Amino acid sequence: MEFKRVKMVYFSPTQTTKKVLECIAHNLGAEVVEDLDLTYAQQTKTTRVCSDEIVIIGAPVYAGRLSAEAMARLKQLRANNTLAILVVVYGNRAFEDALLELKHFVITLGFTPIAGGAFIGEHSYSTAKTPIAQGRPDALDLQKIAAFAKKIKDKINNVSPTCLPMDLEVPGNFPYKEAMPPNSVAPLSDYELCSVCGACIDVCPTGAIFLDEQIQTNATLCIRCCACIKNCPSEARVVEDSAWKAMAERLNTNCQARKEPEFFL
C-alpha cells in the first residue's frame, strides 16, 4: 500500500510528544508531512477529516491514562479506515492503560491503528533539583524511533487495502485504571521574579493563566503539564503545593532506572 502524505496530530504542551512524532514522520520518508497541533484551545474549533494519508496521533500519559484535555481535542478528527500510528509519551514511570485507551478511542473516530509505541519523555514535574527522565527523548531514543518508523514503512508497503481494518494488539487493561482526580492546585507566579512577559499565558493549553494587573492562575483549569514553568524566562513560575513537591521527589527517587521505548506492530 503506497502512501505519499503523513499527518502528525498531537497534544504536546511541552513539545516532547511533538519531538517523537517528528522523528517518526521524518523516517517514514513521505513526500508531504502536515502538522496538526491540537495543543491550544483556539486550534480545536474545526472538524478535521483524515483520508488518503498516514496519520500519526500522539498524546502524553497522565498517571497511566490519556488526559481528558487531549481526548477532547482529538474528538474533532474523523476518518474512514485511515491508517494510524499511535504514540503515547510518559515520564519513565509507566504508561499502563494509555496506549490501549488511545487505540480504542481512535477506532471510534474511524481510524485503523497499524502500529503503536510508548516512548519516554522528560516528566512534566522534572526540574534541575528533581530530574525525572531529564532530556528524553535523547539521541539513543531517536535512533530507536527511527528504526521503528522504518519497520512501520515496510509494514504499510506490504498491506493490502483488502486487509483493512486490522487489529493491533497493545498492552493495557479494560476497564482502564481510574483517571486522575480533578485538579485543585497549580503553579503560581513569584511576583518578585515575574516580568509579566506573558510567556506562560501563551503556552498554557487550557487558558488557565491570565493577566489581571498581575499574572493569575485558575487552578481548576490547570492540567499540571508544567509548560508555564519550563517556558518562563525568569523562572518565576513555581510549585508551592507540598503534595506536588513530594510527588516529584518520589518520582525522582523511584524512576531513576532507564526505561526504553516499546513498539507494537
PDB file of C-alpha atoms in Angstrom:
ATOM      1  CA  MET A   1       0.000   0.000   0.000  1.00  0.00           C
ATOM      2  CA  GLU A   2       1.696   3.195  -1.168  1.00  0.00           C
ATOM      3  CA  PHE A   3       1.452   6.483   0.685  1.00  0.00           C
ATOM      4  CA  LYS A   4       2.807   9.954  -0.038  1.00  0.00           C
ATOM      5  CA  ARG A   5       1.341  12.019   2.779  1.00  0.00           C
ATOM      6  CA  VAL A   6       1.815  11.867   6.529  1.00  0.00           C
ATOM      7  CA  LYS A   7      -0.159  13.925   9.018  1.00  0.00           C
ATOM      8  CA  MET A   8       1.116  14.476  12.550  1.00  0.00           C
ATOM      9  CA  VAL A   9      -1.703  15.087  15.033  1.00  0.00           C
ATOM     10  CA  TYR A  10      -0.730  15.760  18.630  1.00  0.00           C
ATOM     11  CA  PHE A  11      -1.408  17.305  22.003  1.00  0.00           C
ATOM     12  CA  SER A  12       2.003  18.331  23.326  1.00  0.00           C
ATOM     13  CA  PRO A  13       2.185  21.133  25.920  1.00  0.00           C
ATOM     14  CA  THR A  14       5.960  20.805  26.470  1.00  0.00           C
ATOM     15  CA  GLN A  15       6.722  19.744  22.856  1.00  0.00           C
ATOM     16  CA  THR A  16       8.035  16.322  23.933  1.00  0.00           C
ATOM     17  CA  THR A  17       5.352  14.313  22.157  1.00  0.00           C
ATOM     18  CA  LYS A  18       5.799  16.510  19.099  1.00  0.00           C
ATOM     19  CA  LYS A  19       9.516  15.636  19.015  1.00  0.00           C
ATOM     20  CA  VAL A  20       8.706  11.908  18.913  1.00  0.00           C
ATOM     21  CA  LEU A  21       6.178  12.360  16.118  1.00  0.00           C
ATOM     22  CA  GLU A  22       8.602  14.451  14.075  1.00  0.00           C
ATOM     23  CA  CYS A  23      11.207  11.693  14.266  1.00  0.00           C
ATOM     24  CA  ILE A  24       8.696   9.066  13.119  1.00  0.00           C
ATOM     25  CA  ALA A  25       7.396  11.252  10.298  1.00  0.00           C
ATOM     26  CA  HIS A  26      10.876  12.099   9.038  1.00  0.00           C
ATOM     27  CA  ASN A  27      11.872   8.437   8.887  1.00  0.00           C
ATOM     28  CA  LEU A  28       8.705   7.316   7.120  1.00  0.00           C
ATOM     29  CA  GLY A  29      10.023   9.145   4.073  1.00  0.00           C
ATOM     30  CA  ALA A  30       6.738  10.684   2.901  1.00  0.00           C
ATOM     31  CA  GLU A  31       6.770  13.380   0.236  1.00  0.00           C
ATOM     32  CA  VAL A  32       4.464  15.622   2.277  1.00  0.00           C
ATOM     33  CA  VAL A  33       4.237  15.972   6.068  1.00  0.00           C
ATOM     34  CA  GLU A  34       1.393  18.016   7.529  1.00  0.00           C
ATOM     35  CA  ASP A  35       1.424  19.271  11.106  1.00  0.00           C
ATOM     36  CA  LEU A  36      -1.806  19.471  13.135  1.00  0.00           C
ATOM     37  CA  ASP A  37      -1.060  20.799  16.606  1.00  0.00           C
ATOM     38  CA  LEU A  38      -4.095  20.408  18.875  1.00  0.00           C
ATOM     39  CA  THR A  39      -2.362  21.710  21.988  1.00  0.00           C
ATOM     40  CA  TYR A  40      -4.052  25.076  22.144  1.00  0.00           C
ATOM     41  CA  ALA A  41      -7.779  25.624  22.561  1.00  0.00           C
ATOM     42  CA  GLN A  42      -8.086  28.138  19.728  1.00  0.00           C
ATOM     43  CA  GLN A  43      -6.957  25.450  17.259  1.00  0.00           C
ATOM     44  CA  THR A  44      -9.725  22.974  18.035  1.00  0.00           C
ATOM     45  CA  LYS A  45     -12.852  24.522  16.546  1.00  0.00           C
ATOM     46  CA  THR A  46     -12.966  22.769  13.163  1.00  0.00           C
ATOM     47  CA  THR A  47     -13.637  19.118  12.399  1.00  0.00           C
ATOM     48  CA  ARG A  48     -10.632  17.645  10.586  1.00  0.00           C
ATOM     49  CA  VAL A  49     -11.179  14.813   8.102  1.00  0.00           C
ATOM     50  CA  CYS A  50      -8.263  12.408   7.603  1.00  0.00           C
ATOM     51  CA  SER A  51      -8.416  10.303   4.440  1.00  0.00           C
ATOM     52  CA  ASP A  52      -5.652   9.455   1.958  1.00  0.00           C
ATOM     53  CA  GLU A  53      -2.692   9.748   4.325  1.00  0.00           C
ATOM     54  CA  ILE A  54      -0.941   8.025   7.191  1.00  0.00           C
ATOM     55  CA  VAL A  55      -1.809   9.772  10.461  1.00  0.00           C
ATOM     56  CA  ILE A  56       0.488   9.747  13.489  1.00  0.00           C
ATOM     57  CA  ILE A  57      -1.536  10.500  16.622  1.00  0.00           C
ATOM     58  CA  GLY A  58       0.315  11.396  19.805  1.00  0.00           C
ATOM     59  CA  ALA A  59      -0.510  12.383  23.378  1.00  0.00           C
ATOM     60  CA  PRO A  60       1.207  12.416  26.775  1.00  0.00           C
ATOM     61  CA  VAL A  61       0.382   9.962  29.550  1.00  0.00           C
ATOM     62  CA  TYR A  62      -1.107  11.314  32.778  1.00  0.00           C
ATOM     63  CA  ALA A  63      -0.954   8.766  35.620  1.00  0.00           C
ATOM     64  CA  GLY A  64      -1.330   5.829  33.242  1.00  0.00           C
ATOM     65  CA  ARG A  65      -4.197   7.327  31.231  1.00  0.00           C
ATOM     66  CA  LEU A  66      -4.739   9.824  28.441  1.00  0.00           C
ATOM     67  CA  SER A  67      -5.543  13.296  29.661  1.00  0.00           C
ATOM     68  CA  ALA A  68      -9.169  14.310  29.248  1.00  0.00           C
ATOM     69  CA  GLU A  69      -7.952  17.502  27.592  1.00  0.00           C
ATOM     70  CA  ALA A  70      -6.054  15.574  24.910  1.00  0.00           C
ATOM     71  CA  MET A  71      -9.066  13.388  24.184  1.00  0.00           C
ATOM     72  CA  ALA A  72     -11.314  16.433  23.918  1.00  0.00           C
ATOM     73  CA  ARG A  73      -9.003  17.870  21.253  1.00  0.00           C
ATOM     74  CA  LEU A  74      -8.749  14.598  19.329  1.00  0.00           C
ATOM     75  CA  LYS A  75     -12.543  14.324  19.145  1.00  0.00           C
ATOM     76  CA  GLN A  76     -12.543  16.741  16.232  1.00  0.00           C
ATOM     77  CA  LEU A  77     -10.897  14.120  13.997  1.00  0.00           C
ATOM     78  CA  ARG A  78     -12.876  11.987  11.558  1.00  0.00           C
ATOM     79  CA  ALA A  79     -11.593   9.154   9.367  1.00  0.00           C
ATOM     80  CA  ASN A  80     -12.675   6.231   7.221  1.00  0.00           C
ATOM     81  CA  ASN A  81     -10.319   3.330   7.937  1.00  0.00           C
ATOM     82  CA  THR A  82      -7.393   5.763   7.697  1.00  0.00           C
ATOM     83  CA  LEU A  83      -4.176   4.103   8.871  1.00  0.00           C
ATOM     84  CA  ALA A  84      -2.936   5.473  12.183  1.00  0.00           C
ATOM     85  CA  ILE A  85       0.316   5.195  14.120  1.00  0.00           C
ATOM     86  CA  LEU A  86      -0.341   5.608  17.843  1.00  0.00           C
ATOM     87  CA  VAL A  87       2.102   7.340  20.183  1.00  0.00           C
ATOM     88  CA  VAL A  88       1.968   7.821  23.933  1.00  0.00           C
ATOM     89  CA  VAL A  89       4.760   9.527  25.867  1.00  0.00           C
ATOM     90  CA  TYR A  90       5.364   9.032  29.574  1.00  0.00           C
ATOM     91  CA  GLY A  91       7.869  10.219  32.156  1.00  0.00           C
ATOM     92  CA  ASN A  92       9.754   6.956  32.847  1.00  0.00           C
ATOM     93  CA  ARG A  93       7.212   5.599  35.368  1.00  0.00           C
ATOM     94  CA  ALA A  94       4.636   3.544  33.408  1.00  0.00           C
ATOM     95  CA  PHE A  95       2.209   4.040  30.528  1.00  0.00           C
ATOM     96  CA  GLU A  96      -0.273   1.459  31.900  1.00  0.00           C
ATOM     97  CA  ASP A  97      -3.595   1.750  30.035  1.00  0.00           C
ATOM     98  CA  ALA A  98      -2.864   4.857  27.965  1.00  0.00           C
ATOM     99  CA  LEU A  99      -1.928   3.159  24.687  1.00  0.00           C
ATOM    100  CA  LEU A 100      -4.906   0.808  24.815  1.00  0.00           C
ATOM    101  CA  GLU A 101      -7.157   3.753  25.610  1.00  0.00           C
ATOM    102  CA  LEU A 102      -5.778   5.667  22.621  1.00  0.00           C
ATOM    103  CA  LYS A 103      -6.319   2.641  20.373  1.00  0.00           C
ATOM    104  CA  HIS A 104      -9.942   2.231  21.442  1.00  0.00           C
ATOM    105  CA  PHE A 105     -10.569   5.950  21.111  1.00  0.00           C
ATOM    106  CA  VAL A 106      -9.184   6.431  17.596  1.00  0.00           C
ATOM    107  CA  ILE A 107     -11.110   3.407  16.338  1.00  0.00           C
ATOM    108  CA  THR A 108     -14.330   5.191  17.348  1.00  0.00           C
ATOM    109  CA  LEU A 109     -13.170   8.103  15.170  1.00  0.00           C
ATOM    110  CA  GLY A 110     -12.763   5.841  12.126  1.00  0.00           C
ATOM    111  CA  PHE A 111      -9.024   5.118  12.192  1.00  0.00           C
ATOM    112  CA  THR A 112      -7.331   1.763  11.726  1.00  0.00           C
ATOM    113  CA  PRO A 113      -4.299   1.513  14.044  1.00  0.00           C
ATOM    114  CA  ILE A 114      -1.389  -0.155  12.247  1.00  0.00           C
ATOM    115  CA  ALA A 115       1.402   0.454  14.779  1.00  0.00           C
ATOM    116  CA  GLY A 116       1.870   1.881  18.241  1.00  0.00           C
ATOM    117  CA  GLY A 117       4.603   2.900  20.594  1.00  0.00           C
ATOM    118  CA  ALA A 118       5.163   4.016  24.169  1.00  0.00           C
ATOM    119  CA  PHE A 119       8.042   6.450  24.461  1.00  0.00           C
ATOM    120  CA  ILE A 120       9.840   8.088  27.348  1.00  0.00           C
ATOM    121  CA  GLY A 121       9.937  11.859  27.595  1.00  0.00           C
ATOM    122  CA  GLU A 122      11.111  14.249  30.265  1.00  0.00           C
ATOM    123  CA  HIS A 123       8.482  14.220  33.010  1.00  0.00           C
ATOM    124  CA  SER A 124       6.475  17.404  33.378  1.00  0.00           C
ATOM    125  CA  TYR A 125       7.493  17.518  37.056  1.00  0.00           C
ATOM    126  CA  SER A 126      11.194  17.234  36.209  1.00  0.00           C
ATOM    127  CA  THR A 127      13.404  20.092  37.418  1.00  0.00           C
ATOM    128  CA  ALA A 128      17.122  20.590  37.989  1.00  0.00           C
ATOM    129  CA  LYS A 129      16.503  19.721  41.645  1.00  0.00           C
ATOM    130  CA  THR A 130      14.335  16.671  40.969  1.00  0.00           C
ATOM    131  CA  PRO A 131      15.256  15.374  37.477  1.00  0.00           C
ATOM    132  CA  ILE A 132      12.889  12.748  36.060  1.00  0.00           C
ATOM    133  CA  ALA A 133      13.846  11.347  32.637  1.00  0.00           C
ATOM    134  CA  GLN A 134      15.583  14.646  32.006  1.00  0.00           C
ATOM    135  CA  GLY A 135      16.458  15.341  28.381  1.00  0.00           C
ATOM    136  CA  ARG A 136      14.456  12.479  26.949  1.00  0.00           C
ATOM    137  CA  PRO A 137      13.846  11.535  24.254  1.00  0.00           C
ATOM    138  CA  ASP A 138      17.608  11.603  23.823  1.00  0.00           C
ATOM    139  CA  ALA A 139      19.873  10.577  20.931  1.00  0.00           C
ATOM    140  CA  LEU A 140      19.528   6.857  21.719  1.00  0.00           C
ATOM    141  CA  ASP A 141      15.739   7.165  21.857  1.00  0.00           C
ATOM    142  CA  LEU A 142      15.688   8.924  18.494  1.00  0.00           C
ATOM    143  CA  GLN A 143      17.770   6.141  16.927  1.00  0.00           C
ATOM    144  CA  LYS A 144      15.270   3.561  18.154  1.00  0.00           C
ATOM    145  CA  ILE A 145      12.333   5.662  16.988  1.00  0.00           C
ATOM    146  CA  ALA A 146      13.897   5.962  13.521  1.00  0.00           C
ATOM    147  CA  ALA A 147      14.309   2.172  13.304  1.00  0.00           C
ATOM    148  CA  PHE A 148      10.690   1.741  14.425  1.00  0.00           C
ATOM    149  CA  ALA A 149       9.496   4.131  11.720  1.00  0.00           C
ATOM    150  CA  LYS A 150      11.294   2.162   9.037  1.00  0.00           C
ATOM    151  CA  LYS A 151       9.607  -1.047  10.213  1.00  0.00           C
ATOM    152  CA  ILE A 152       6.250   0.728  10.030  1.00  0.00           C
ATOM    153  CA  LYS A 153       7.026   1.856   6.495  1.00  0.00           C
ATOM    154  CA  ASP A 154       7.779  -1.720   5.473  1.00  0.00           C
ATOM    155  CA  LYS A 155       4.543  -2.928   7.071  1.00  0.00           C
ATOM    156  CA  ILE A 156       2.457  -0.281   5.332  1.00  0.00           C
ATOM    157  CA  ASN A 157       4.054  -1.023   1.964  1.00  0.00           C
ATOM    158  CA  ASN A 158       3.059  -4.674   2.374  1.00  0.00           C
ATOM    159  CA  VAL A 159      -0.524  -4.046   3.484  1.00  0.00           C
ATOM    160  CA  SER A 160      -3.321  -4.683   1.002  1.00  0.00           C
ATOM    161  CA  PRO A 161      -6.412  -2.450   1.252  1.00  0.00           C
ATOM    162  CA  THR A 162      -8.459  -5.659   1.332  1.00  0.00           C
ATOM    163  CA  CYS A 163      -6.865  -6.467   4.715  1.00  0.00           C
ATOM    164  CA  LEU A 164      -8.395  -3.410   6.392  1.00  0.00           C
ATOM    165  CA  PRO A 165      -9.435  -2.951   9.105  1.00  0.00           C
ATOM    166  CA  MET A 166      -6.884  -4.926  11.122  1.00  0.00           C
ATOM    167  CA  ASP A 167      -6.419  -5.420  14.851  1.00  0.00           C
ATOM    168  CA  LEU A 168      -3.321  -4.051  16.560  1.00  0.00           C
ATOM    169  CA  GLU A 169      -2.512  -5.687  19.881  1.00  0.00           C
ATOM    170  CA  VAL A 170      -1.198  -3.316  22.550  1.00  0.00           C
ATOM    171  CA  PRO A 171      -0.854  -3.758  26.329  1.00  0.00           C
ATOM    172  CA  GLY A 172      -3.286  -2.360  28.844  1.00  0.00           C
ATOM    173  CA  ASN A 173      -6.342  -3.250  30.855  1.00  0.00           C
ATOM    174  CA  PHE A 174     -10.014  -2.612  30.298  1.00  0.00           C
ATOM    175  CA  PRO A 175     -11.789  -1.261  32.258  1.00  0.00           C
ATOM    176  CA  TYR A 176      -8.988   1.275  32.477  1.00  0.00           C
ATOM    177  CA  LYS A 177      -7.413   2.320  35.734  1.00  0.00           C
ATOM    178  CA  GLU A 178      -9.049   5.259  37.488  1.00  0.00           C
ATOM    179  CA  ALA A 179      -8.155   8.616  35.995  1.00  0.00           C
ATOM    180  CA  MET A 180      -6.548  11.445  37.916  1.00  0.00           C
ATOM    181  CA  PRO A 181      -8.993  13.319  40.170  1.00  0.00           C
ATOM    182  CA  PRO A 182      -9.969  16.913  39.340  1.00  0.00           C
ATOM    183  CA  ASN A 183      -7.154  19.343  39.950  1.00  0.00           C
ATOM    184  CA  SER A 184      -7.163  21.893  42.761  1.00  0.00           C
ATOM    185  CA  VAL A 185      -3.589  23.242  42.674  1.00  0.00           C
ATOM    186  CA  ALA A 186      -1.414  24.846  40.018  1.00  0.00           C
ATOM    187  CA  PRO A 187       1.947  26.535  39.593  1.00  0.00           C
ATOM    188  CA  LEU A 188       1.958  30.135  40.746  1.00  0.00           C
ATOM    189  CA  SER A 189       3.963  33.207  39.821  1.00  0.00           C
ATOM    190  CA  ASP A 190       6.657  34.616  42.063  1.00  0.00           C
ATOM    191  CA  TYR A 191       5.876  38.280  41.600  1.00  0.00           C
ATOM    192  CA  GLU A 192       9.351  39.334  42.660  1.00  0.00           C
ATOM    193  CA  LEU A 193      10.754  37.471  39.654  1.00  0.00           C
ATOM    194  CA  CYS A 194       7.865  37.822  37.202  1.00  0.00           C
ATOM    195  CA  SER A 195       8.411  40.359  34.406  1.00  0.00           C
ATOM    196  CA  VAL A 196       4.809  39.970  33.138  1.00  0.00           C
ATOM    197  CA  CYS A 197       6.156  38.946  29.730  1.00  0.00           C
ATOM    198  CA  GLY A 198       3.144  36.726  29.061  1.00  0.00           C
ATOM    199  CA  ALA A 199       5.127  33.642  28.006  1.00  0.00           C
ATOM    200  CA  CYS A 200       3.197  31.485  30.477  1.00  0.00           C
ATOM    201  CA  ILE A 201      -0.105  32.723  29.076  1.00  0.00           C
ATOM    202  CA  ASP A 202       0.980  31.888  25.533  1.00  0.00           C
ATOM    203  CA  VAL A 203       1.986  28.277  26.286  1.00  0.00           C
ATOM    204  CA  CYS A 204      -0.858  27.285  28.617  1.00  0.00           C
ATOM    205  CA  PRO A 205      -3.011  24.777  26.685  1.00  0.00           C
ATOM    206  CA  THR A 206      -6.167  25.373  28.720  1.00  0.00           C
ATOM    207  CA  GLY A 207      -6.197  29.142  29.206  1.00  0.00           C
ATOM    208  CA  ALA A 208      -5.669  28.704  32.937  1.00  0.00           C
ATOM    209  CA  ILE A 209      -3.235  31.632  33.126  1.00  0.00           C
ATOM    210  CA  PHE A 210      -4.345  35.204  32.555  1.00  0.00           C
ATOM    211  CA  LEU A 211      -3.331  38.791  33.265  1.00  0.00           C
ATOM    212  CA  ASP A 212      -5.257  40.839  35.817  1.00  0.00           C
ATOM    213  CA  GLU A 213      -2.728  43.518  36.767  1.00  0.00           C
ATOM    214  CA  GLN A 214      -0.527  40.571  37.713  1.00  0.00           C
ATOM    215  CA  ILE A 215      -0.304  37.040  36.322  1.00  0.00           C
ATOM    216  CA  GLN A 216      -3.133  34.941  37.770  1.00  0.00           C
ATOM    217  CA  THR A 217      -3.866  31.223  37.557  1.00  0.00           C
ATOM    218  CA  ASN A 218      -7.182  29.359  37.589  1.00  0.00           C
ATOM    219  CA  ALA A 219      -6.177  26.096  39.274  1.00  0.00           C
ATOM    220  CA  THR A 220      -9.354  24.289  38.194  1.00  0.00           C
ATOM    221  CA  LEU A 221      -8.260  24.618  34.553  1.00  0.00           C
ATOM    222  CA  CYS A 222      -4.647  23.593  35.148  1.00  0.00           C
ATOM    223  CA  ILE A 223      -3.652  20.112  33.903  1.00  0.00           C
ATOM    224  CA  ARG A 224      -0.186  20.202  35.533  1.00  0.00           C
ATOM    225  CA  CYS A 225       1.616  19.993  32.214  1.00  0.00           C
ATOM    226  CA  CYS A 226       4.172  22.499  33.589  1.00  0.00           C
ATOM    227  CA  ALA A 227       4.608  24.167  30.206  1.00  0.00           C
ATOM    228  CA  CYS A 228       4.473  27.512  32.021  1.00  0.00           C
ATOM    229  CA  ILE A 229       7.343  26.511  34.318  1.00  0.00           C
ATOM    230  CA  LYS A 230       9.521  25.173  31.517  1.00  0.00           C
ATOM    231  CA  ASN A 231       8.968  28.241  29.313  1.00  0.00           C
ATOM    232  CA  CYS A 232       9.238  31.064  31.858  1.00  0.00           C
ATOM    233  CA  PRO A 233      12.400  33.069  31.003  1.00  0.00           C
ATOM    234  CA  SER A 234      12.533  34.498  34.544  1.00  0.00           C
ATOM    235  CA  GLU A 235      11.964  31.167  36.337  1.00  0.00           C
ATOM    236  CA  ALA A 236       9.079  32.888  38.053  1.00  0.00           C
ATOM    237  CA  ARG A 237       6.565  30.044  37.755  1.00  0.00           C
ATOM    238  CA  VAL A 238       6.861  27.886  40.868  1.00  0.00           C
ATOM    239  CA  VAL A 239       5.150  24.986  42.648  1.00  0.00           C
ATOM    240  CA  GLU A 240       4.297  25.681  46.258  1.00  0.00           C
ATOM    241  CA  ASP A 241       1.966  22.752  46.976  1.00  0.00           C
ATOM    242  CA  SER A 242       3.668  20.310  49.364  1.00  0.00           C
ATOM    243  CA  ALA A 243       1.931  17.199  47.991  1.00  0.00           C
ATOM    244  CA  TRP A 244       3.022  18.090  44.442  1.00  0.00           C
ATOM    245  CA  LYS A 245       6.611  18.595  45.603  1.00  0.00           C
ATOM    246  CA  ALA A 246       6.537  15.273  47.456  1.00  0.00           C
ATOM    247  CA  MET A 247       5.292  13.500  44.329  1.00  0.00           C
ATOM    248  CA  ALA A 248       8.139  14.961  42.269  1.00  0.00           C
ATOM    249  CA  GLU A 249      10.632  13.766  44.877  1.00  0.00           C
ATOM    250  CA  ARG A 250       9.146  10.237  44.859  1.00  0.00           C
ATOM    251  CA  LEU A 251       9.286  10.077  41.090  1.00  0.00           C
ATOM    252  CA  ASN A 252      12.875  11.286  41.159  1.00  0.00           C
ATOM    253  CA  THR A 253      13.761   8.546  43.648  1.00  0.00           C
ATOM    254  CA  ASN A 254      11.719   5.665  42.235  1.00  0.00           C
ATOM    255  CA  CYS A 255      12.027   6.249  38.485  1.00  0.00           C
ATOM    256  CA  GLN A 256      15.759   6.552  38.012  1.00  0.00           C
ATOM    257  CA  ALA A 257      16.252   3.240  36.197  1.00  0.00           C
ATOM    258  CA  ARG A 258      16.171   3.962  32.489  1.00  0.00           C
ATOM    259  CA  LYS A 259      13.176   2.578  30.620  1.00  0.00           C
ATOM    260  CA  GLU A 260      13.253   2.069  26.878  1.00  0.00           C
ATOM    261  CA  PRO A 261      10.636   2.694  24.186  1.00  0.00           C
ATOM    262  CA  GLU A 262       8.240  -0.168  23.470  1.00  0.00           C
ATOM    263  CA  PHE A 263       6.975  -0.827  19.951  1.00  0.00           C
ATOM    264  CA  PHE A 264       3.912  -2.703  18.740  1.00  0.00           C
ATOM    265  CA  LEU A 265       3.450  -3.797  15.148  1.00  0.00           C
TER     266      LEU A 265
END
